[in-house]
Coordinates of C-alpha atoms in Angstrom, one line a residue:
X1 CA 0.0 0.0 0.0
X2 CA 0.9 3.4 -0.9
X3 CA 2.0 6.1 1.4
X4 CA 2.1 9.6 1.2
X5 CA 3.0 12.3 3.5
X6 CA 1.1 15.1 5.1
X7 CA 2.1 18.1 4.0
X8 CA 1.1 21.6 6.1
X9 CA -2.0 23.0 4.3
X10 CA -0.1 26.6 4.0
X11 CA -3.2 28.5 2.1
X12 CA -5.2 28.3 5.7
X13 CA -2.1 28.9 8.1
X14 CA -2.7 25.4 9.4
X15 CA 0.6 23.2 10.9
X16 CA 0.9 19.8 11.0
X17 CA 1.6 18.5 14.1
X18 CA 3.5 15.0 13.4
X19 CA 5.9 16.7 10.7
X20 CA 6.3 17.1 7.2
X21 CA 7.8 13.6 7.1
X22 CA 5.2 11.3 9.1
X23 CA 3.4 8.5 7.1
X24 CA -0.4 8.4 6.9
X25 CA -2.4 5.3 5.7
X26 CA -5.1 5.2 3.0
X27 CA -5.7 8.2 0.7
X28 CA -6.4 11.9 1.2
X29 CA -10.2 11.3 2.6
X30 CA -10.5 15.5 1.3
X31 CA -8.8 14.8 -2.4
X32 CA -10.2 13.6 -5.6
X33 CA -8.7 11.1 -7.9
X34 CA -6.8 13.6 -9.7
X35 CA -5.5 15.5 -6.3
X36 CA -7.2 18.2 -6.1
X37 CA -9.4 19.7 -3.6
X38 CA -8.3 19.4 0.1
X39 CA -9.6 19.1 4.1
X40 CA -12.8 20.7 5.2
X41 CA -11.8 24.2 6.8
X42 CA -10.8 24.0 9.9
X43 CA -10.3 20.7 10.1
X44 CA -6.8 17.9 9.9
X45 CA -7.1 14.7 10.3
X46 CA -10.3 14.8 11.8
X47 CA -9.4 17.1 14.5
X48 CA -11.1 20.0 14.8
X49 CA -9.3 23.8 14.7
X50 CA -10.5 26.6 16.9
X51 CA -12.0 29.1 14.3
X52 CA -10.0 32.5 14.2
X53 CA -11.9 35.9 15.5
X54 CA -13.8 37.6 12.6
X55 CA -11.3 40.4 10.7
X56 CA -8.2 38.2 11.8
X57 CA -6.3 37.0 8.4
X58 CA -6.5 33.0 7.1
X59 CA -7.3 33.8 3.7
X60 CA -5.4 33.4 0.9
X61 CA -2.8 35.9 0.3
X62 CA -3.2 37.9 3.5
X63 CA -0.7 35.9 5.8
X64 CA -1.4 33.8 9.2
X65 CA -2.9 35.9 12.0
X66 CA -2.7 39.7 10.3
X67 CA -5.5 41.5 10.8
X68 CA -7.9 42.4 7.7
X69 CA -6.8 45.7 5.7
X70 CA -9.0 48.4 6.3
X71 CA -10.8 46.9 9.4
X72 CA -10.1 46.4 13.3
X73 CA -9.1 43.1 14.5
X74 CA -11.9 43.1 16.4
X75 CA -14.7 45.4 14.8
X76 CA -18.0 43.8 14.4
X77 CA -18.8 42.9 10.2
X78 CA -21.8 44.7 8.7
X79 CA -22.7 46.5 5.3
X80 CA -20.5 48.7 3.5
X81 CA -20.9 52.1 4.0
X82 CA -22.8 53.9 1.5
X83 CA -20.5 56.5 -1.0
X84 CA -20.8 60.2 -0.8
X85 CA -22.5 61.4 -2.4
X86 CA -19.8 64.0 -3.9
X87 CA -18.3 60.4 -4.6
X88 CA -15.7 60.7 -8.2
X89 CA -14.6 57.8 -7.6
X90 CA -15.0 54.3 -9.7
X91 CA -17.2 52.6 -7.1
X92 CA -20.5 54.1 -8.1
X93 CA -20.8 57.0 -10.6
X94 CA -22.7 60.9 -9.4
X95 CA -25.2 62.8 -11.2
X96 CA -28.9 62.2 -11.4
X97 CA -29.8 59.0 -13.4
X98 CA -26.2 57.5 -12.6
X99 CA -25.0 59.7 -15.6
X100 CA -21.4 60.3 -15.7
X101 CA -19.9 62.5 -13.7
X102 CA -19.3 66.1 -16.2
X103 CA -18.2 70.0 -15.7
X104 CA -20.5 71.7 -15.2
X105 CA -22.2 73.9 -16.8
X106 CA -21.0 77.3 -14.7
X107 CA -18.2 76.0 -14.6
X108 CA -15.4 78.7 -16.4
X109 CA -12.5 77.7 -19.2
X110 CA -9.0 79.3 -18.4
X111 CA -7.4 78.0 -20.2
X112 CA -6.5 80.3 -23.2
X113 CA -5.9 77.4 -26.0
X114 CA -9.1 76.4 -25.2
X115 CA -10.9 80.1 -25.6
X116 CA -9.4 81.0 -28.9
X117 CA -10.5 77.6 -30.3
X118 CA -14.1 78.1 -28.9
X119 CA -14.2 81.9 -30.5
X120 CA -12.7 80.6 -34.0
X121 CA -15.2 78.1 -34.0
X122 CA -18.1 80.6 -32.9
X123 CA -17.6 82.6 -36.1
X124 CA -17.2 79.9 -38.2
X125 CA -20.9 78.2 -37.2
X126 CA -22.6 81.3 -36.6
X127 CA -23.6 80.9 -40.5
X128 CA -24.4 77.5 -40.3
X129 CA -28.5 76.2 -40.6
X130 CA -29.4 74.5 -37.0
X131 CA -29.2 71.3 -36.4
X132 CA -25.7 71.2 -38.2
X133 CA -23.4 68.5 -37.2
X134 CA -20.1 70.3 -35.5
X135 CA -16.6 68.7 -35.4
X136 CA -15.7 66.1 -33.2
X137 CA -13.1 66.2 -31.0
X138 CA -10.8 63.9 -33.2
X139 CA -11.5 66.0 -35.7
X140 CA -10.7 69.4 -34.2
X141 CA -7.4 67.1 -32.7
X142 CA -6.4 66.8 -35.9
X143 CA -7.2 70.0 -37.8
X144 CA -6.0 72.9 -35.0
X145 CA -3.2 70.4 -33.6
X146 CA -4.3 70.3 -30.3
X147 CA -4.8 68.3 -27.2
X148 CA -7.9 66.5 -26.7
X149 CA -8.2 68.6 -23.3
X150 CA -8.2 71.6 -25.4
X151 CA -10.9 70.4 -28.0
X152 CA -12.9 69.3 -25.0
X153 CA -12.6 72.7 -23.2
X154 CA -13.3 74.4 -26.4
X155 CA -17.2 72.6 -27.1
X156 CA -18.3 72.7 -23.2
X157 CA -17.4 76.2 -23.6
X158 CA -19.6 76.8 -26.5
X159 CA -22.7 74.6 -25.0
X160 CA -22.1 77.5 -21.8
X161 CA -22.9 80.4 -24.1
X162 CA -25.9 78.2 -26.3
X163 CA -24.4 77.9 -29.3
X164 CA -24.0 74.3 -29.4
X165 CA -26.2 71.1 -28.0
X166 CA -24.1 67.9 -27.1
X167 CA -26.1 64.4 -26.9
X168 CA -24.0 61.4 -25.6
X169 CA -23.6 58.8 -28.0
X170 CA -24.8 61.1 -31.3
X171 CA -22.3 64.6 -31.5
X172 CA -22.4 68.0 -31.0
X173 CA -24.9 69.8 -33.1
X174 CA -25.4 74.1 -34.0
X175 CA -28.4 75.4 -31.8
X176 CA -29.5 79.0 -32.1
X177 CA -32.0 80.1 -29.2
X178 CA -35.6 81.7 -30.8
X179 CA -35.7 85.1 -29.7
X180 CA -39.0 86.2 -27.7
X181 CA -39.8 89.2 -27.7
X182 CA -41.7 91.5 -25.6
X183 CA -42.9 95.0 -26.1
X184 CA -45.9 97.7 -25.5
X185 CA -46.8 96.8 -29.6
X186 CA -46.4 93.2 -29.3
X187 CA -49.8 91.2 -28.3
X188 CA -49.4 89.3 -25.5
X189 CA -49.7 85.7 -27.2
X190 CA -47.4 82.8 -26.9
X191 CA -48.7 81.5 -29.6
X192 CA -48.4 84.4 -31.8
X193 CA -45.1 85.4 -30.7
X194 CA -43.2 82.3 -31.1
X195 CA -44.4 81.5 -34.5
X196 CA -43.3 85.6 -35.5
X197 CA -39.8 84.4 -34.3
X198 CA -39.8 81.3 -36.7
X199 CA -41.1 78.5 -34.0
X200 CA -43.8 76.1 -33.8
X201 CA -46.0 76.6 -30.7
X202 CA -48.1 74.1 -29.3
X203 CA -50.1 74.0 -25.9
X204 CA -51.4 71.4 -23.5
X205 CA -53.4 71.9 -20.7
X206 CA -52.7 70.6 -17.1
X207 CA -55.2 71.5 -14.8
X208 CA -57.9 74.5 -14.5
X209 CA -59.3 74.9 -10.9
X210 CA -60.1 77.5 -8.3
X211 CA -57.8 78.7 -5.9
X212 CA -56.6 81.1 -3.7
X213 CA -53.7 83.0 -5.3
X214 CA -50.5 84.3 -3.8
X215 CA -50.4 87.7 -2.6
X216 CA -48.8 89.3 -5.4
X217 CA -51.4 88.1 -7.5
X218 CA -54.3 89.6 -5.5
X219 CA -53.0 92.8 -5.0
X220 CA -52.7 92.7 -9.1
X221 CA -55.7 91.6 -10.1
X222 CA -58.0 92.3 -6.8
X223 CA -61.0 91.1 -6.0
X224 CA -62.1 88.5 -3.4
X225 CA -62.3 84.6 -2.8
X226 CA -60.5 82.5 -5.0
X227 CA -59.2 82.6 -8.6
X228 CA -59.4 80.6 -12.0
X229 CA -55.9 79.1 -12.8
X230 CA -55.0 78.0 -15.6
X231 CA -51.7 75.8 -15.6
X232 CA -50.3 74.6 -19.1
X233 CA -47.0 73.2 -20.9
X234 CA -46.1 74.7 -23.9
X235 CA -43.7 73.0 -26.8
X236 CA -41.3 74.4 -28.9
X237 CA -40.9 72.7 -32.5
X238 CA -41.7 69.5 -30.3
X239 CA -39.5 70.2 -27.1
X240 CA -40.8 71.6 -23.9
X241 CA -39.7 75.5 -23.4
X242 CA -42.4 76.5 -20.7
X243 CA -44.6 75.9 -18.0
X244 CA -47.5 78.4 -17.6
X245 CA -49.6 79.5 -14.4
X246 CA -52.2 82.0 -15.2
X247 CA -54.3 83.5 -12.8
X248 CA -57.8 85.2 -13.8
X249 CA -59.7 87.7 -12.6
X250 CA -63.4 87.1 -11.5
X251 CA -65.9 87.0 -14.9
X252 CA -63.3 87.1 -16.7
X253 CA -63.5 83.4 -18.4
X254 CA -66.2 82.0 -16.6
X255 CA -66.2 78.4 -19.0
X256 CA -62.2 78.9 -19.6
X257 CA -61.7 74.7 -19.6
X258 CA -64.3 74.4 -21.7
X259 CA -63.3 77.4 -24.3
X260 CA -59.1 75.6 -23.6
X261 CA -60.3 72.5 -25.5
X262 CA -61.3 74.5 -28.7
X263 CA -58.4 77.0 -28.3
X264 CA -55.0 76.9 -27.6
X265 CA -54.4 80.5 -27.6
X266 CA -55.1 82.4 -24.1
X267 CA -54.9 85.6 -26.0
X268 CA -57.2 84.2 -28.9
X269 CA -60.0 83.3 -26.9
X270 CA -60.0 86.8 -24.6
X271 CA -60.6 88.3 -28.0
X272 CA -63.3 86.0 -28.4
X273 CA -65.0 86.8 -25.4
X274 CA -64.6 90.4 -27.1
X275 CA -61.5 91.7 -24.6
X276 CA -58.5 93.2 -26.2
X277 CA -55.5 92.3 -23.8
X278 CA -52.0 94.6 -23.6
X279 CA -49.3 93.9 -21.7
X280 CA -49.5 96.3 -18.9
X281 CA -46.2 94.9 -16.5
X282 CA -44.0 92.8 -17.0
X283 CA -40.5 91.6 -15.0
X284 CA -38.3 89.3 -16.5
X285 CA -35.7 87.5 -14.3
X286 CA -33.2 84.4 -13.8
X287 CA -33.7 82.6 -11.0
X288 CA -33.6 78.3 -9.9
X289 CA -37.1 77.3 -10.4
X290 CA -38.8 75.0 -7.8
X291 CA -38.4 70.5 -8.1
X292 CA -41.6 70.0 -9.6
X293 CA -41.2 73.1 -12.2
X294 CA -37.7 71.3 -13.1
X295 CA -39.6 67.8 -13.8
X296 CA -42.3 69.4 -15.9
X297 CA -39.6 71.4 -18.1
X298 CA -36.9 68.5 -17.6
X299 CA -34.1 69.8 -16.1
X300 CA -32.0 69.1 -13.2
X301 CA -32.9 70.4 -10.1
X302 CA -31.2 73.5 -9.5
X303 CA -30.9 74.4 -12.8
X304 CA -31.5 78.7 -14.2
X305 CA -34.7 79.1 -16.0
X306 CA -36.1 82.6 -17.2
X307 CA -38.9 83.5 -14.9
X308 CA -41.5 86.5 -16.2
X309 CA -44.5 87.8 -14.2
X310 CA -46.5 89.6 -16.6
X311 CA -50.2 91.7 -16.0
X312 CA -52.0 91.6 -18.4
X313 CA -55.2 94.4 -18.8
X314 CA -58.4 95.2 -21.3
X315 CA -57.1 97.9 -23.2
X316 CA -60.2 100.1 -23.6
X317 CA -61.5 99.6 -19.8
X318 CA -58.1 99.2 -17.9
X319 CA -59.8 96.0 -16.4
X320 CA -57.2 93.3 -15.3
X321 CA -58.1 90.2 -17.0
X322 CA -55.3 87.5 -15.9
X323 CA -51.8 87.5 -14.0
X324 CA -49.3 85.3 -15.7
X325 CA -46.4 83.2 -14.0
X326 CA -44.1 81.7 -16.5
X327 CA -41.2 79.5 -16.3
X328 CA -39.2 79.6 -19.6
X329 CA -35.8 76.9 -20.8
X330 CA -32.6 79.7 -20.5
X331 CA -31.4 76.8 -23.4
X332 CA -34.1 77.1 -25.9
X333 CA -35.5 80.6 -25.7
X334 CA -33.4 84.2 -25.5
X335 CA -36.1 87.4 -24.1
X336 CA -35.6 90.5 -26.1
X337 CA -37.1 93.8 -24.5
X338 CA -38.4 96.3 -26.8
X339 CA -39.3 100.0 -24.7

């Protein structure tokens, strides 16, 4: 009968006690006919081993009796700790919709490479038809000799000043912003004034109820007890540009949902009801619009959107007829004040 000898199982820090040279009868009971496998953990020769505290090393490639990298001999095992969420690193990857982490879009260019390649390329697209596929940045690489840094630098500067739209996975494309414009001659239509600039408008309706309106609102339109308001989402050549709150004065619109479903036009349908509305005030700022204004025109939270209060009155009577609270894409459209 063949004997073989017991060699110390070195991968679990486990020494034979009868030395490397000691016969043993019969074969390896944890082996398989080709040798592989080995003893049960923690067990030689049918002898049990007294299991080593948790954290304590044993493993392969960490060494008999060091403690675990990273953790206290004796500290208790539980789940990982979650990232931060200011997390860069490769674990788990920031931004909402796990999108990869990018500059952002405040975010300034120094470097000077990087700015004269941006301005040549400015005046060399500002001719170029909308929609236009720009450069890539192998392409700009190889035709300005410079470093992909510097090509990089050069198109998020162009997306900060609008003149460009980057999609993941499809290029960097020419976009030119549709100029709104507001004045003391201009009628106060959405409709009207987007499709004067070139645009396609088109209006949906969200919600028409009665409510009490904010302060600002009631001392601009007066009256008591609640107000009509209206609440849409308006598209621009099939992307959403604005969300609409308009607040009505009392007998103004008395069937508005009714008169909404016939026509999209606010402006349209006051003239129907045989008003003539004027822009009376209007304020025109840039501020963070709230979470759910960001979901309805699809932007990140936090993100700058134009916001205009505008009063809006009957022109022969000085009656107010409706209060309107707009929040307008900064990307998509560019307010022009004409005095």
């Amino acid at each position: 009968m063949a004997y073989r000898s017991r060699r110390p199982d070195r991968r679990r820090g486990l020494r034979h006690r009868g030395g490397a040279g000691a016969p043993r009868a019969g074969p390896d009971p944890g082996r398989d006919a080709r040798g592989r496998g080995g003893r049960p953990r923690g067990c030689l020769g049918g002898r049990r081993h007294r299991r080593r505290p948790e954290g304590r090393g044993g493993g392969r490639g960490r060494g008999r009796g060091r403690p675990h990298r990273g953790r206290h001999p004796g500290a208790a095992v539980g789940p990982p700790a979650p990232l931060d969420p200011g997390h860069r690193g490769r674990g788990r990857r920031s931004g909402r919709g796990d999108r990869p982490a990018r500059q952002a879009r405040g975010a300034a260019v120094t470097d000077p490479r990087a700015r004269e390649l941006a301005a040549e390329l400015s005046a060399e697209i500002a001719g170029w038809a909308k929609g236009t596929r720009v450069p890539s940045e192998h392409q700009l690489m190889a035709r300005f000799r410079v470093s992909r840094s510097v090509a990089r630098s050069a198109l998020q500067l162009l997306e900060q000043q609008y003149l460009v739209r980057r999609s993941q996975g499809a290029g960097t494309f020419v976009h030119h912003r549709l100029d709104y414009v507001i004045g003391r001659n201009r009628r106060p239509s959405l409709h009207r004034t987007i499709t004067e600039s070139g645009g396609r408008a088109r209006t949906f309706v969200l919600s028409v109820r009665q409510e009490e309106p904010p302060p600002e609102v009631r001392e601009a339109v007066g009256g008591h007890g609640p107000l009509t308001r209206l609440e849409r989402l308006a598209y621009l050549d099939d992307e959403v540009v604005t969300f609409l709150q308009e607040w009505f004065a009392d007998g103004v619109a008395p069937h508005l949902d009714v008169g909404m479903n016939v026509i999209d036009s606010v402006e349209e349908l006051l003239r129907g009801l045989r008003f003539q509305p004027v822009r009376a005030t209007c304020r025109v700022t840039v501020a963070c619009p709230p979470d759910r204004m960001c979901d309805r025109l699809e932007l990140e939270h936090g993100s700058h959107a134009w916001s205009v209060d505008s009063l809006n009155l009957d022109e022969p009577t000085g009656r107010p007829l409706f209060y309107s609270c707009n929040w307008t894409r900064i990307d998509l459209v560019r307010f022009v004040c004409e005095l």
